[in-house]
């Protein structure tokens, strides 16, 4: 399983925490993006979610 990591920011990139997500839309994509942003910005949630995902994806498989 690949490890999650924080790539180094460059001068042209906007940090994920500072990205403004439009809230006045009927699309469910905005809510999903806001939830993913919240998970990525909060380290306890980040480790917990990635732990659950890796446990689910690696169920019955050998880590290589």
XYZ file of C-alpha atoms in Angstrom:
64
model
C 0.000 0.000 0.000
C 1.300 3.423 -0.791
C 2.031 5.783 2.063
C 0.265 9.106 2.266
C 2.572 12.095 2.305
C 2.551 15.850 2.128
C 4.161 16.997 -1.102
C 6.237 20.170 -0.816
C 4.415 23.325 -1.816
C 5.701 25.433 -4.660
C 5.249 29.148 -5.121
C 2.442 28.663 -7.629
C 0.298 26.233 -5.600
C -2.492 27.255 -3.275
C -2.490 25.253 -0.028
C -5.499 22.965 0.328
C -6.577 24.698 3.525
C -6.885 28.027 1.673
C -8.900 26.788 -1.325
C -12.335 28.391 -1.365
C -15.123 25.935 -2.180
C -18.382 27.387 -3.522
C -21.269 26.659 -1.181
C -24.127 28.135 -3.207
C -24.490 25.252 -5.630
C -26.828 22.301 -5.995
C -24.002 19.944 -6.889
C -23.032 17.284 -4.389
C -19.440 17.650 -5.527
C -19.004 20.844 -3.501
C -20.042 19.078 -0.288
C -17.745 16.149 -1.027
C -14.843 18.479 -1.784
C -15.420 20.403 1.448
C -15.473 17.143 3.423
C -12.242 15.956 1.803
C -10.634 19.311 2.515
C -11.651 19.045 6.175
C -10.210 15.520 6.435
C -6.945 16.540 4.736
C -6.420 19.612 6.934
C -7.047 17.848 10.278
C -4.230 15.332 10.970
C -6.223 13.098 13.401
C -8.966 12.627 10.806
C -6.407 12.175 8.056
C -4.641 9.300 9.814
C -7.911 7.671 10.859
C -9.466 7.810 7.375
C -6.303 6.569 5.641
C -6.023 3.796 8.247
C -9.580 2.643 7.530
C -9.028 2.822 3.782
C -5.799 0.854 3.892
C -7.369 -1.774 6.181
C -10.294 -2.160 3.780
C -8.168 -2.236 0.628
C -5.528 -4.573 2.060
C -8.027 -7.033 3.537
C -6.645 -10.525 2.815
C -3.676 -9.235 0.817
C 0.010 -9.180 1.642
C 1.660 -5.757 1.912
C 4.324 -5.528 -0.753
